[in-house]
PDB file of C-alpha atoms in Angstrom:
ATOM      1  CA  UNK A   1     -38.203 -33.881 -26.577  1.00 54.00           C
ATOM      2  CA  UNK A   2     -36.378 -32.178 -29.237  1.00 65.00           C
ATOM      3  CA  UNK A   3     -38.571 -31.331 -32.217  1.00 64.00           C
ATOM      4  CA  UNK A   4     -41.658 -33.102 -30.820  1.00 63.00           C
ATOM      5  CA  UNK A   5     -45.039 -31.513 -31.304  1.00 62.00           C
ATOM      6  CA  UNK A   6     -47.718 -30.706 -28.501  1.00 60.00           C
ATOM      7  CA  UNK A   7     -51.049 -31.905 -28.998  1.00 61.00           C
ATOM      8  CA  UNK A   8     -52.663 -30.079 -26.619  1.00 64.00           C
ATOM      9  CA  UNK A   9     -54.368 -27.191 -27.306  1.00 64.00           C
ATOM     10  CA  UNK A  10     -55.386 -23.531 -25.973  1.00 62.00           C
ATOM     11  CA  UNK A  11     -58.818 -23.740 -24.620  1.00 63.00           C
ATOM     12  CA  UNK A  12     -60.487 -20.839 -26.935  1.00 67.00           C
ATOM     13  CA  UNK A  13     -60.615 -18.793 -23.574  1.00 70.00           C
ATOM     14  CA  UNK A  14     -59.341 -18.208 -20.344  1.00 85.00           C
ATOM     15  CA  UNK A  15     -60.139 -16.919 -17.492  1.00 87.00           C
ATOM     16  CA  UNK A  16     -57.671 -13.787 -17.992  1.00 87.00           C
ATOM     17  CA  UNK A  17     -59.431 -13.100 -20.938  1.00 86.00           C
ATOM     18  CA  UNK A  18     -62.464 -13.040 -19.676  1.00 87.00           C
ATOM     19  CA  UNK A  19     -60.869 -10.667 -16.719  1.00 86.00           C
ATOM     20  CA  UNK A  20     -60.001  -8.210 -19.164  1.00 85.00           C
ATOM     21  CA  UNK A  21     -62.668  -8.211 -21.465  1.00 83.00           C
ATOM     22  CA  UNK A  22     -64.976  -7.538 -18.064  1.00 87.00           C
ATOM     23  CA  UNK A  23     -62.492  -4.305 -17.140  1.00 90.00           C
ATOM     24  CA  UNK A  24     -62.263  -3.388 -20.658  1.00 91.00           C
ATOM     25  CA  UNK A  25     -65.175  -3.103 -22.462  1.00 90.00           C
ATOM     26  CA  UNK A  26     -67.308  -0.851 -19.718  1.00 92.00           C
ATOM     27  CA  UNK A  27     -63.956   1.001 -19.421  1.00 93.00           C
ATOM     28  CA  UNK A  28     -64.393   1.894 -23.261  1.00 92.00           C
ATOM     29  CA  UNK A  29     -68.343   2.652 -23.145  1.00 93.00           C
ATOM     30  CA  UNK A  30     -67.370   5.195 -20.331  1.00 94.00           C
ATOM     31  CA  UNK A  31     -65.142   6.818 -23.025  1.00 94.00           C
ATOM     32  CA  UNK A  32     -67.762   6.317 -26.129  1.00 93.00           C
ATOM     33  CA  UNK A  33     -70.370   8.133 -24.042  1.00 94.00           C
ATOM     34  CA  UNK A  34     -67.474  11.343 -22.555  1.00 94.00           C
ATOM     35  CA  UNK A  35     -66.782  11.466 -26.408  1.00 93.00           C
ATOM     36  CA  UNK A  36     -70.140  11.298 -27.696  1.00 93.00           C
ATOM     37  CA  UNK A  37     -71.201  14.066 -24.677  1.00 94.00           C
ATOM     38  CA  UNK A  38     -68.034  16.363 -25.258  1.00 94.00           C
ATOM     39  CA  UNK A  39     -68.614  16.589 -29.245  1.00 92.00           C
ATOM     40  CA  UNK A  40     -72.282  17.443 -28.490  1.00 94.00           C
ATOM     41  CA  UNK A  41     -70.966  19.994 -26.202  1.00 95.00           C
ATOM     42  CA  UNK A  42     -69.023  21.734 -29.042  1.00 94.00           C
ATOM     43  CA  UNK A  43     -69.724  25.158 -30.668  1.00 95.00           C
ATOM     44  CA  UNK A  44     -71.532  25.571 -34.380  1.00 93.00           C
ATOM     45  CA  UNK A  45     -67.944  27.165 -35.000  1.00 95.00           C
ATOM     46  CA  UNK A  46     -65.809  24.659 -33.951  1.00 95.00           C
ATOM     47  CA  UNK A  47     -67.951  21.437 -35.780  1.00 94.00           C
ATOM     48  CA  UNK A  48     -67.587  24.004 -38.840  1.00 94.00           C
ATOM     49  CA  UNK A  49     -63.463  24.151 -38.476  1.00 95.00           C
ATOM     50  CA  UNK A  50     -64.328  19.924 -38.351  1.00 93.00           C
ATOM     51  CA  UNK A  51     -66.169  19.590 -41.403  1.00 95.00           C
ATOM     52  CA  UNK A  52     -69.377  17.932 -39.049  1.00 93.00           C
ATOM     53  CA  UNK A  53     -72.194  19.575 -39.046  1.00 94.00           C
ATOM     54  CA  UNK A  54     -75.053  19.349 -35.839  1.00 94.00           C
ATOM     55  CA  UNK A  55     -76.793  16.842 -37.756  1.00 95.00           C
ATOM     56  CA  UNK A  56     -73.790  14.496 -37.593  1.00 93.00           C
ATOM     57  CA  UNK A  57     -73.435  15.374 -34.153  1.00 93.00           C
ATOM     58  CA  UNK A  58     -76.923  14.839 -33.112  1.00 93.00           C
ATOM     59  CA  UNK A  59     -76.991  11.587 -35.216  1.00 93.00           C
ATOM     60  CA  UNK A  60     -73.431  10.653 -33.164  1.00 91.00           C
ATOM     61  CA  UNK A  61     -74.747  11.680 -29.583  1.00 90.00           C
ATOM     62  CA  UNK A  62     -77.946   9.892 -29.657  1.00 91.00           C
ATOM     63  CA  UNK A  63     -76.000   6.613 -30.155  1.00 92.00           C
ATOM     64  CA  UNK A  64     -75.996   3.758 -27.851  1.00 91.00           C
ATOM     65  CA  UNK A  65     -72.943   3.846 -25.293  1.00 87.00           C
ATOM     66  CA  UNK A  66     -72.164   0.261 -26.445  1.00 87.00           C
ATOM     67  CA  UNK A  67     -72.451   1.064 -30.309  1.00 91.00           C
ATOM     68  CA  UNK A  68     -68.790   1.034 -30.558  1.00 91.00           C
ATOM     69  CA  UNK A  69     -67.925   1.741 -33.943  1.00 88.00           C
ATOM     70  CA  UNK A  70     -64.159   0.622 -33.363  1.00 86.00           C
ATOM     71  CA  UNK A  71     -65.164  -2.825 -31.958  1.00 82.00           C
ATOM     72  CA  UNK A  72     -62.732  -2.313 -28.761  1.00 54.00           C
TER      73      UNK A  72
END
């Protein structure tokens, strides 16, 4: 009907959500933890050219793989 208004409503998840939060989110902890492992990997030089010192980096690479500081 023209101009009519549903009443139903989205249930406040689906199952396709769900789907792709569960291929997601370890997807992204895989990438936290290359991240975190390749930045540890980096010369005194090269965190210098960054501004980061090994502190940071230390501080960084000791994080938890899901400590995500995006959220994703």
């Amino acid at each position: 009907m023209k101009g009519h208004v549903s009443n139903i409503q989205q249930p406040a998840f689906s199952l396709t959500h769900l789907w792709h939060v569960a291929i997601e989110r370890p997807a992204r902890w895989v990438q936290l933890y290359r991240q975190r492992q390749e930045l540890a990997s980096l010369s005194d030089a090269t965190l210098h050219d960054l501004g980061l010192s090994r502190a940071d980096i230390q501080q960084e690479s000791e994080r938890h793989f899901w400590d995500d500081p995006l959220r994703k």
